[in-house]
Short mmCIF file of C-alpha atoms in Angstrom, two decimals:
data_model
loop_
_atom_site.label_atom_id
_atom_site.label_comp_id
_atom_site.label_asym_id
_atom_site.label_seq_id
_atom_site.Cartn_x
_atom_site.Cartn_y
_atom_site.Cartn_z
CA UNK J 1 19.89 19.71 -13.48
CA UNK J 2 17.41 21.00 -16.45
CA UNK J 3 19.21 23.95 -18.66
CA UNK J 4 17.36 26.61 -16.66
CA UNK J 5 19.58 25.25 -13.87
CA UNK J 6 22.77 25.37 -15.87
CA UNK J 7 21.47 28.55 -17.40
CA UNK J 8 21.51 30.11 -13.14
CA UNK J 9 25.08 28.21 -12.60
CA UNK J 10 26.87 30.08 -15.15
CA UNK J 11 26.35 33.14 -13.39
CA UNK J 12 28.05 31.28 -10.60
CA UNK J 13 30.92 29.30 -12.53
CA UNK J 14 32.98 30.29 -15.65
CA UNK J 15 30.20 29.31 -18.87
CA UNK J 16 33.01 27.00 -20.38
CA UNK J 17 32.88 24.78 -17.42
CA UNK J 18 29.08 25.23 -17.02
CA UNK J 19 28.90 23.49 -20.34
CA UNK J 20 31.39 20.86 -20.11
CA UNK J 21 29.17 19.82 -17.26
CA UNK J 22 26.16 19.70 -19.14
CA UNK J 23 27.23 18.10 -22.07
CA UNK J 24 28.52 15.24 -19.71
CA UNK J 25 24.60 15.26 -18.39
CA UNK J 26 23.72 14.78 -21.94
CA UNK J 27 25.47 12.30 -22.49
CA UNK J 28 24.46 10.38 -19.65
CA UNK J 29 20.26 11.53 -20.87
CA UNK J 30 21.08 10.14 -24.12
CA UNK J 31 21.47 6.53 -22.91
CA UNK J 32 18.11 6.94 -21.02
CA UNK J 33 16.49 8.14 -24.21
CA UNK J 34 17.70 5.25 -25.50
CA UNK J 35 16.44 2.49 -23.88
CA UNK J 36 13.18 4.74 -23.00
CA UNK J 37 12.49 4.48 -27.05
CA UNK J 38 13.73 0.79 -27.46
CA UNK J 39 13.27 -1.16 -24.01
CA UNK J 40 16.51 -2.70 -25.41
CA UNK J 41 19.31 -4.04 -23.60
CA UNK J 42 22.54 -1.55 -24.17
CA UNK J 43 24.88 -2.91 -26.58
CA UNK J 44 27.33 -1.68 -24.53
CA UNK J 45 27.26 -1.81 -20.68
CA UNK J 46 26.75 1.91 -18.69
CA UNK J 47 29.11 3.20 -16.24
CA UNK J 48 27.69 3.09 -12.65
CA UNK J 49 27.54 6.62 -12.60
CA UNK J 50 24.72 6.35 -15.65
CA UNK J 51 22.85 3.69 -14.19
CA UNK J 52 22.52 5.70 -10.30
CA UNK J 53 21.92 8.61 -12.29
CA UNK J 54 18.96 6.62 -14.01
CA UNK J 55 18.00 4.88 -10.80
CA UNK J 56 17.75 8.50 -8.78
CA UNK J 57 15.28 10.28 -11.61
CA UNK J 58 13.11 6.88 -11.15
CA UNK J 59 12.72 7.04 -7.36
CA UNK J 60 12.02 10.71 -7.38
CA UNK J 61 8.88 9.73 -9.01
CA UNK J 62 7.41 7.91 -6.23
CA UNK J 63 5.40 9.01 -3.99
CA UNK J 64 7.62 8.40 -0.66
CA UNK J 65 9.92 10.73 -2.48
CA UNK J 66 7.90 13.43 -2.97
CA UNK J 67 8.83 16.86 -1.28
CA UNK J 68 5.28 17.35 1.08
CA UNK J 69 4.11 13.90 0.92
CA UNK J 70 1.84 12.80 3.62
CA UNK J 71 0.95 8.98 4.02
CA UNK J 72 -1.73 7.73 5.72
CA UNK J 73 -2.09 4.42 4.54
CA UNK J 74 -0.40 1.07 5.55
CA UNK J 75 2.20 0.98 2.82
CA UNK J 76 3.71 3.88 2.53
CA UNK J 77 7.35 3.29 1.62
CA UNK J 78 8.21 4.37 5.20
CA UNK J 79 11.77 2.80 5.40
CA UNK J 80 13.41 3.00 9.29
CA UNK J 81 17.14 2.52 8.28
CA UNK J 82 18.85 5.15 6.10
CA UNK J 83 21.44 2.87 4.82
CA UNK J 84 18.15 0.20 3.47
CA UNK J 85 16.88 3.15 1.78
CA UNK J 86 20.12 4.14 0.27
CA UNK J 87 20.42 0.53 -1.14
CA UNK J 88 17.46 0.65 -2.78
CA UNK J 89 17.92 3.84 -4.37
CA UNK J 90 14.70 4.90 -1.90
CA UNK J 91 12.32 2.52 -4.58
CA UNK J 92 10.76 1.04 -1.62
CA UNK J 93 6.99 1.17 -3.08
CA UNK J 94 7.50 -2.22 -5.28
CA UNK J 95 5.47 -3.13 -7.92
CA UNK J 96 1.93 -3.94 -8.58
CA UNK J 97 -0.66 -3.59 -7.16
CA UNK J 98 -3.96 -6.15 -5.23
CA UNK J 99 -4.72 -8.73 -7.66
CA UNK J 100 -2.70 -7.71 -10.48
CA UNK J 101 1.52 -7.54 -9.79
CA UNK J 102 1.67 -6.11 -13.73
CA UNK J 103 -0.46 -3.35 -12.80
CA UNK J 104 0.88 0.34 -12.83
CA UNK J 105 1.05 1.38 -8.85
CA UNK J 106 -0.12 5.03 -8.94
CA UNK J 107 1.88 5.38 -5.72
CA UNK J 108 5.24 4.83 -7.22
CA UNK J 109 5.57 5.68 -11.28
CA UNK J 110 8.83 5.46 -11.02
CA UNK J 111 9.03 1.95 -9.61
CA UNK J 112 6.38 1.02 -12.05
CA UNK J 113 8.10 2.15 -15.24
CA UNK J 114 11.61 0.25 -13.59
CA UNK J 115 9.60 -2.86 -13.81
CA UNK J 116 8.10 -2.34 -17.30
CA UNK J 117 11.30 -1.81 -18.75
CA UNK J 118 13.02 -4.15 -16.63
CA UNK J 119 10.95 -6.99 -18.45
CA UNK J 120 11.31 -5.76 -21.39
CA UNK J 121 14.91 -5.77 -20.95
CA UNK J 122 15.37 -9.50 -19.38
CA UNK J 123 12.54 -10.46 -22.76
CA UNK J 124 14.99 -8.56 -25.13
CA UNK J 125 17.90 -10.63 -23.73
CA UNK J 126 16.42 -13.55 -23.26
CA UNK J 127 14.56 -13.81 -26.77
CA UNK J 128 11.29 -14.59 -25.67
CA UNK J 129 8.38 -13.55 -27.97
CA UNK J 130 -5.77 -26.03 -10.68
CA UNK J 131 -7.32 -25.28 -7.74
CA UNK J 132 -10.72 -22.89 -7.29
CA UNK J 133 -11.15 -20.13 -4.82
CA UNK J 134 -14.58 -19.84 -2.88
CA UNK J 135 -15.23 -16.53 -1.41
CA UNK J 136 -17.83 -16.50 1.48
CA UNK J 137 -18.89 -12.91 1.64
CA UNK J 138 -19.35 -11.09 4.75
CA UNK J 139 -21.65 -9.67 6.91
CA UNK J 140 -22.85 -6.27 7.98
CA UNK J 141 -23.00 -5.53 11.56
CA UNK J 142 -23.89 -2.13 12.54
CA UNK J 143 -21.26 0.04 9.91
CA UNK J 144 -18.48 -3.36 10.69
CA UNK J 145 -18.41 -6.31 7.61
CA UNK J 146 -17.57 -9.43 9.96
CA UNK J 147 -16.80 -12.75 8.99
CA UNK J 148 -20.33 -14.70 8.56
CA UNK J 149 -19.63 -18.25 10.19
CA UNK J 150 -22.76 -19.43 9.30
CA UNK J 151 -22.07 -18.94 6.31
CA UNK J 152 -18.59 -20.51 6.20
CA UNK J 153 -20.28 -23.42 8.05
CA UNK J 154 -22.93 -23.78 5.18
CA UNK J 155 -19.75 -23.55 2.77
CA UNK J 156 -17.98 -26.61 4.50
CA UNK J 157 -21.08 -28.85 4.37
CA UNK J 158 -21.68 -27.80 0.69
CA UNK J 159 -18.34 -28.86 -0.48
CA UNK J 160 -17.18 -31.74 1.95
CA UNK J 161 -13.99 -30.92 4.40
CA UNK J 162 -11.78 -33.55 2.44
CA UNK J 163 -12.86 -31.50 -0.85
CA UNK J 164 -11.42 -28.04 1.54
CA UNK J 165 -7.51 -27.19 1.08
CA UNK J 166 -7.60 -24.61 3.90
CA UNK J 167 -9.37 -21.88 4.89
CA UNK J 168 -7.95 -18.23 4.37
CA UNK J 169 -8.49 -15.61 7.11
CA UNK J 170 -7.60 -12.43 7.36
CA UNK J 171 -6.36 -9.71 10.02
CA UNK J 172 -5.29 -7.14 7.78
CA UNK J 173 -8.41 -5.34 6.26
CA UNK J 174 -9.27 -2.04 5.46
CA UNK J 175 -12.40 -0.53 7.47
CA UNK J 176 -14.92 -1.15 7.77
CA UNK J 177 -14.06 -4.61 7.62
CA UNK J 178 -12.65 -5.68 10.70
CA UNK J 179 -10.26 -8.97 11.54
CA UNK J 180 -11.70 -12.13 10.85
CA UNK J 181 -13.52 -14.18 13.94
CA UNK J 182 -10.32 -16.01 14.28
CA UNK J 183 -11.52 -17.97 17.37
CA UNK J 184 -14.30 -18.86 16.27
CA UNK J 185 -12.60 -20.03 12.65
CA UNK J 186 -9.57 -21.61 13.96
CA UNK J 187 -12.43 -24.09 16.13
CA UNK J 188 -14.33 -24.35 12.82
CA UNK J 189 -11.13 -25.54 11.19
CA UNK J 190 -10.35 -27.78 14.30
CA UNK J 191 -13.94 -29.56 14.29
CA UNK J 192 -13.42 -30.36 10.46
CA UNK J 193 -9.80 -30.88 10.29
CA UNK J 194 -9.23 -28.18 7.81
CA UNK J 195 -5.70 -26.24 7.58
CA UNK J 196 -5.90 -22.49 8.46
CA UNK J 197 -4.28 -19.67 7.08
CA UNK J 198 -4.36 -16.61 7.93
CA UNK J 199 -3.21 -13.02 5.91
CA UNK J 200 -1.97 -10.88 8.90
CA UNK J 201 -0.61 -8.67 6.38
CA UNK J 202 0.42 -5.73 8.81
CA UNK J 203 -0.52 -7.24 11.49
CA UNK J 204 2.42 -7.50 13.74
CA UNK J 205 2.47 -3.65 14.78
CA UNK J 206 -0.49 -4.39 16.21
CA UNK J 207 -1.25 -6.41 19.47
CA UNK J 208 -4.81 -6.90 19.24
CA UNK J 209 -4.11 -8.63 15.94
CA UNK J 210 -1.38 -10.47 17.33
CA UNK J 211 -3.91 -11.85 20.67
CA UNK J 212 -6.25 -12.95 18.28
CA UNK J 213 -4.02 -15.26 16.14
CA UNK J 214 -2.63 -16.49 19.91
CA UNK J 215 -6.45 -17.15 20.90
CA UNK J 216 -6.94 -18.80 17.89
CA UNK J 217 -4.27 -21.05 18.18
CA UNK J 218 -4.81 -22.17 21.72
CA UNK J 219 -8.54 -22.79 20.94
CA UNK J 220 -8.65 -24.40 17.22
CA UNK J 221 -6.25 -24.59 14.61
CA UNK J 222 -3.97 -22.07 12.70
CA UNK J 223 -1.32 -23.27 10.47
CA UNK J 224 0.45 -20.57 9.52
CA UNK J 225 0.18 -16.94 9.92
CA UNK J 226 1.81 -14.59 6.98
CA UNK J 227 2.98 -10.77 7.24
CA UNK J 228 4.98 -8.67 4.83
CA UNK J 229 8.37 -7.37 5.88
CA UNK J 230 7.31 -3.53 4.48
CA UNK J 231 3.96 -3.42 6.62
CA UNK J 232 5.58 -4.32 9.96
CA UNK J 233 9.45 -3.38 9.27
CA UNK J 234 9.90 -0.68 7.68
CA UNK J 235 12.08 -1.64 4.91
CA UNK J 236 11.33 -2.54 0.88
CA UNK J 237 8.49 -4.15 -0.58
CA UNK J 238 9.57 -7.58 -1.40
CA UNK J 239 9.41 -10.09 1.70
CA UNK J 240 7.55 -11.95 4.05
CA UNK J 241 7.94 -13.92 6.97
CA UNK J 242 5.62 -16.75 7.48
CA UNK J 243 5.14 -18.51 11.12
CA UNK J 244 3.19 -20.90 12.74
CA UNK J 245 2.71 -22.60 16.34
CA UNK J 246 4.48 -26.23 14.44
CA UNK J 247 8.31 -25.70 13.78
CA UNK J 248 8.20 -29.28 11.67
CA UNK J 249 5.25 -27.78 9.35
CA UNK J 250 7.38 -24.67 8.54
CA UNK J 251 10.52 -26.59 8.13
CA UNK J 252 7.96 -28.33 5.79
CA UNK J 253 7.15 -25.00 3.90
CA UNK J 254 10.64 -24.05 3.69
CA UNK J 255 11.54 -27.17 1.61
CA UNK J 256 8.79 -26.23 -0.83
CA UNK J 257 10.77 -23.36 -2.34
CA UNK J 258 12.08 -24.37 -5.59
CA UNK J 259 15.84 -23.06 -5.29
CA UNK J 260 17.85 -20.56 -3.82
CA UNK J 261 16.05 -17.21 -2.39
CA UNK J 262 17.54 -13.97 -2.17
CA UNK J 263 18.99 -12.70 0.62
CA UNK J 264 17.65 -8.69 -0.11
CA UNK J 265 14.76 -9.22 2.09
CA UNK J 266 16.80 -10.91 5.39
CA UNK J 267 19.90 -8.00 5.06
CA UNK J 268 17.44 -5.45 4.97
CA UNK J 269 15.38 -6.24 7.56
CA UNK J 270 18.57 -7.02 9.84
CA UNK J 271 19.87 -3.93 9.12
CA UNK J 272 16.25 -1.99 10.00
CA UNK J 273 16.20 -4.01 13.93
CA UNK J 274 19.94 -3.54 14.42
CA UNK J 275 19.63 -0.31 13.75
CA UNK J 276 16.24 0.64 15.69
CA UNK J 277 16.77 -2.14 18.54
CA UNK J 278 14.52 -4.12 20.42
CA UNK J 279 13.45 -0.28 22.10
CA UNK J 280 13.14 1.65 19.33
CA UNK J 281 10.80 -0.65 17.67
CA UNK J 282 8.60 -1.01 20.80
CA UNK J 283 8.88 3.36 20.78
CA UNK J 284 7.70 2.88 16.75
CA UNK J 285 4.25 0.81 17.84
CA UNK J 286 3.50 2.75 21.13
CA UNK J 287 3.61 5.50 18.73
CA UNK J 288 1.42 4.06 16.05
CA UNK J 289 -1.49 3.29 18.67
CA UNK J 290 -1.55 7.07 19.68
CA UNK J 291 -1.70 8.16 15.90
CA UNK J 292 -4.43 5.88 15.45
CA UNK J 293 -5.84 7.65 18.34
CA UNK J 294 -5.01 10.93 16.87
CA UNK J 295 -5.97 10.20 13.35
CA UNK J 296 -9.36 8.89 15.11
CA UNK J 297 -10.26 11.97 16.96
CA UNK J 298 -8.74 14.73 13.53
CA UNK J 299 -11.24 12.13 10.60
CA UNK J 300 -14.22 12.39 13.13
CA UNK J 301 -13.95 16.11 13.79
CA UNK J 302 -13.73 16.58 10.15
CA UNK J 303 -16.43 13.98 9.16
CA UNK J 304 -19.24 16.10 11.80
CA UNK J 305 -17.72 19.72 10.12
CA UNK J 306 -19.09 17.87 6.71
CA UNK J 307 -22.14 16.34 7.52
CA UNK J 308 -20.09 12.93 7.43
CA UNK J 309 -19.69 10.41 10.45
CA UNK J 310 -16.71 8.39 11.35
CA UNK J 311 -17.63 4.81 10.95
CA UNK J 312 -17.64 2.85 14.19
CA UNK J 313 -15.28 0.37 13.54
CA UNK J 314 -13.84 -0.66 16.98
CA UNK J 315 -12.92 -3.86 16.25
CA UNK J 316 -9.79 -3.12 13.53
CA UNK J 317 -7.21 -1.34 15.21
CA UNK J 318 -5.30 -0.34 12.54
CA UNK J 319 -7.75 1.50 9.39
CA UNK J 320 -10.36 3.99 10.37
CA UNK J 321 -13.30 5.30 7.34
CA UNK J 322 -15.78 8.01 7.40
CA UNK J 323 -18.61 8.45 5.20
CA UNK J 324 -19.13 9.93 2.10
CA UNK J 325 -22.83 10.29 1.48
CA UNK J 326 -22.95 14.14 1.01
CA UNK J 327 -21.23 13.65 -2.07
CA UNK J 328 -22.88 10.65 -3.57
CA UNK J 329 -25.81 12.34 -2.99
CA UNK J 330 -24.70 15.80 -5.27
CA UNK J 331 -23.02 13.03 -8.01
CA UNK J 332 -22.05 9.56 -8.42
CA UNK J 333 -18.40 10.57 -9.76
CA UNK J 334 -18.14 13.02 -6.81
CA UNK J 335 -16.98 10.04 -5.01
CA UNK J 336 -14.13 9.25 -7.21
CA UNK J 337 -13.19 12.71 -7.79
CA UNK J 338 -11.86 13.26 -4.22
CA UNK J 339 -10.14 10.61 -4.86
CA UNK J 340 -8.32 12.32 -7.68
CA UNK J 341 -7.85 15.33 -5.72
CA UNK J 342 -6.19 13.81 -2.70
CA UNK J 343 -4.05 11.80 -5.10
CA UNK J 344 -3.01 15.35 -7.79
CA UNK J 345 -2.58 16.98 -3.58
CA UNK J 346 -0.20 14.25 -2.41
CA UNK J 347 -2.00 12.80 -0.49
CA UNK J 348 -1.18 9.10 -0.45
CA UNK J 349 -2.61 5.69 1.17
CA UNK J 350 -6.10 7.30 1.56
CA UNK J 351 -8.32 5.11 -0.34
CA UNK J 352 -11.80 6.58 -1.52
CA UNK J 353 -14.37 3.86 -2.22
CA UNK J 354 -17.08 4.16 -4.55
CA UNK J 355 -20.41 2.27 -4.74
CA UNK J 356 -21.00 -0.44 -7.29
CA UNK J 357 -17.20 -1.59 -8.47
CA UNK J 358 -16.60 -4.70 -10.13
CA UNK J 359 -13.57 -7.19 -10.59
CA UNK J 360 -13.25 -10.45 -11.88
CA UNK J 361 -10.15 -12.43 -10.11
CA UNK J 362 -9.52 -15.79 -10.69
CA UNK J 363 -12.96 -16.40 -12.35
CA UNK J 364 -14.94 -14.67 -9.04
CA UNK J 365 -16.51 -11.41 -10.21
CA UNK J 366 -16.39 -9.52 -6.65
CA UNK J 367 -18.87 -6.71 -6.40
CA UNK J 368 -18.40 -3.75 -5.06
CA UNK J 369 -14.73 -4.57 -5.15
CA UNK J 370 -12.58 -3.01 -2.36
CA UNK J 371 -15.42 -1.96 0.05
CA UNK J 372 -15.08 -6.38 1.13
CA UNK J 373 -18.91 -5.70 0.54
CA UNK J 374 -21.40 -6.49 -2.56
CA UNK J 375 -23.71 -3.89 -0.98
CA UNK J 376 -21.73 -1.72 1.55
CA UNK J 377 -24.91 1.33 2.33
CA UNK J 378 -22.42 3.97 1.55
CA UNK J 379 -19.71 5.43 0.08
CA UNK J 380 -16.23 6.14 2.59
CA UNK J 381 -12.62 6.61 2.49
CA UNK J 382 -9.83 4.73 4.45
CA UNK J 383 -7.61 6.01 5.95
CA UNK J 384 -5.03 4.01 8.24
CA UNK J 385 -2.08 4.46 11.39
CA UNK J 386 0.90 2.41 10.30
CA UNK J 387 3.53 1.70 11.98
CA UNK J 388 6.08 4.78 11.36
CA UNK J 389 3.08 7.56 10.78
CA UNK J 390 3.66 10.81 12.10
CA UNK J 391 1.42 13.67 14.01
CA UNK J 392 2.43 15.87 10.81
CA UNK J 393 0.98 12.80 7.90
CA UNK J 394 -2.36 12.92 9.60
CA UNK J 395 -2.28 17.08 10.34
CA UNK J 396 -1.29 17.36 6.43
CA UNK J 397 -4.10 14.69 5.07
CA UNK J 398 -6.58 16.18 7.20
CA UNK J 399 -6.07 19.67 6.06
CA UNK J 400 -5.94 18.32 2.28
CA UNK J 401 -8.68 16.81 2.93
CA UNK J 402 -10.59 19.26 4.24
CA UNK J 403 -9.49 21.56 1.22
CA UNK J 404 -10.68 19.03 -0.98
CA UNK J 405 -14.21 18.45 0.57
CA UNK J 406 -14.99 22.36 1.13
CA UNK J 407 -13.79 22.58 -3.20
CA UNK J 408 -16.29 19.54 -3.76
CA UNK J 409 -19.03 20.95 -1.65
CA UNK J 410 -18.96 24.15 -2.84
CA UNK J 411 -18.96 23.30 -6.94
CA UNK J 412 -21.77 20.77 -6.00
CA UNK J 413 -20.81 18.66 -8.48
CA UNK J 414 -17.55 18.85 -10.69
CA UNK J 415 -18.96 16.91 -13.22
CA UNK J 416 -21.46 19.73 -13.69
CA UNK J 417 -19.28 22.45 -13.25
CA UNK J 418 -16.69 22.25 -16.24
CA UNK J 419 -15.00 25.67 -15.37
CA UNK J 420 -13.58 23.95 -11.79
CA UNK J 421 -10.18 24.33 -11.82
CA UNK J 422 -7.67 22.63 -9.10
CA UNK J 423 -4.98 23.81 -7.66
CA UNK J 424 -1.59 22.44 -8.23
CA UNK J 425 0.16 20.53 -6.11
CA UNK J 426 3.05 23.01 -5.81
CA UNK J 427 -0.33 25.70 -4.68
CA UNK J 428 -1.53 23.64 -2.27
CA UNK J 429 1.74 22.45 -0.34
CA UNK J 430 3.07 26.08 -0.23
CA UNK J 431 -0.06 26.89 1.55
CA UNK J 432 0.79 25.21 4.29
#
């Protein structure tokens, strides 16, 4: 509690007691301080009490904790078993974030400041002061970014298939990129003897991407298909399961893993599909498919209310985008700004992409980074049905989000208009 708090509780309690209680608090705030101003290890060990204490004010800075949080994105620290959350002191958003695992997650500042000081700790105690990616870039097809298998074709002739470690396919993408032509790849791969692997991400609460990575393997070659336990399950960020159609060539894989593993990932997820069943997972992915329905039908009406369009993106079944050209037109940092203001409004997991990015990974500079496109024709924002979404996530976001475009149409610009001021959160979740 803050002193206002204890202030309101001694009208409650005798005062004495009132304070005894809050000096115990500050003693307990003290060792925080502490390590918050030296990223030190403690001289002396903390009770458990200090450390949950510690552990609670972290996770209550994440989004998944928030009070009014609606997620509409494919991680979304959505955790199905109580007890896995409890274990994890509800920190379920891990760390990092695409391309960079040291990078601060704006989802989850409490996670993120966990793992800052967390190194800092393990370097305080501890006294501490090969091979090149080619990207083939997609192409457009109608609003969809496909994979270009001419292209990949050209790619393999260019290098040599001896000179080719594998090809990496994906069927977890954010529209409007769809899945990867797995067919098509995995008999690419085939004809050239080339291992294939492919990122199915969150791909297992969906059967569409599950039938193509089936099709694939019956008609070429896929190696090994790899999905993250927090997508699919429902539980931390922190595991993966990787499969394949060849029980000898993941036995294989399995022997590549220098040491012992920990067993977080395997309790948790036990827990999560002892505790849901084989029937109240199937009721968690019949339910995803009609919020993607849902979510469909709410982004369209509000794209047409805006002079927007939802883009047709049939073939990925699990992200959805609509336009954003009214408000690239008024200003280029229009674009980003809704982005702030579904962010500051809680809203979390919608992505807002903005023309003409850049980011240099492994010595490729992508361009237009995160729209999969060097030259995607507009501006959009993503918004996805994950497994565990509810009817109220995508009434919340689209309200926000309506909010949010009606404040940005009506300033024009709020780059030009200095006075705008936004609501608070705390405003704009009492509202509804």
């Amino acid at each position: 509690m803050n002193s206002e708090n204890f202030s309101l509780g001694e009208k409650i309690v005798s005062t004495s007691y009132i304070r005894q209680g809050r000096e115990a608090r500050r003693s307990h705030e003290q060792l925080i301080r502490h390590l918050l101003e030296q990223g030190k290890c403690p001289e002396e060990g903390w009770s458990e009490s200090s450390v949950e204490l510690f552990l609670n004010e972290l996770a209550v800075m994440d989004s998944n904790n928030f009070l009014g949080n609606c997620g509409v994105g494919e991680r979304e620290g959505r955790v199905a078993s109580s007890l896995v959350a409890r274990r994890h002191y509800r920190l379920i958003h891990g760390i990092g974030r695409s391309g960079d695992i040291a990078a601060i997650q704006p989802k989850a500042a409490g996670s993120s400041l966990l793992n800052k000081l967390t190194n800092s700790v393990v370097l305080d105690i501890l006294k501490l002061s090969g091979f090149e990616p080619v990207v083939v870039e997609n192409v457009l097809e109608g609003d969809e970014l496909r994979t270009d298998l001419e292209a990949v074709e050209c790619k393999i002739k260019e290098l040599g298939a001896e000179n080719i470690l594998c090809v990496h396919s994906t069927t977890s993408c954010f529209a409007p990129r769809v899945p990867d032509r797995l067919e098509e790849l995995a008999a690419v791969c085939a004809k050239h003897n080339i291992p294939h692997i492919v990122n199915n991400a969150y791909g297992v609460q969906s059967s569409k991407c599950m039938h193509l990575i089936q099709q694939g393997a019956r008609v070429g070659r896929i190696d090994a298909f790899v999905q993250s336990l927090d997508k699919n399950f429902m539980v931390p960020v922190g595991g993966a399961i990787i499969a394949g159609f060849d029980e000898s060539f993941i036995q294989e894989i399995s022997k590549t893993y220098p040491g012992r593993a920990s067993a977080s990932p395997s309790l948790d997820v036990l827990i999560t599909l002892l505790t849901l069943g084989a029937s109240g997972y199937k009721k968690l992915l019949s339910e995803r498919k009609e919020m993607y329905l849902f979510l469909a039908q709410e982004l369209k009406s509000l794209a047409s209310a805006h002079g927007e369009r939802l883009l047709h993106t049939p073939h990925n079944p699990i992200s959805l985008a609509m336009s954003l050209d009214g408000l690239q037109a008024d200003s280029d940092k229009a674009v980003t700004q809704l982005g702030s203001m579904l962010f500051t409004r809680q809203v979390s997991g919608a992505r807002v992409i903005a023309l003409g990015k850049e980011q240099t990974i492994s010595g490729h500079t992508f361009r237009g980074f995160m729209s999969h496109s060097e030259a995607y024709p507009s501006p959009y924002l993503n918004a996805a049905s994950a497994v565990g979404i509810t009817r109220e996530d995508v009434t919340l976001c689209i309200k926000r989000l309506d909010k949010c475009l009606k404040t940005l149409n009506k300033e024009g610009s709020p780059a030009k208009n200095s006075s705008a001021v936004l609501p608070s959160c705390q405003e704009d979740t009492t509202e509804e």
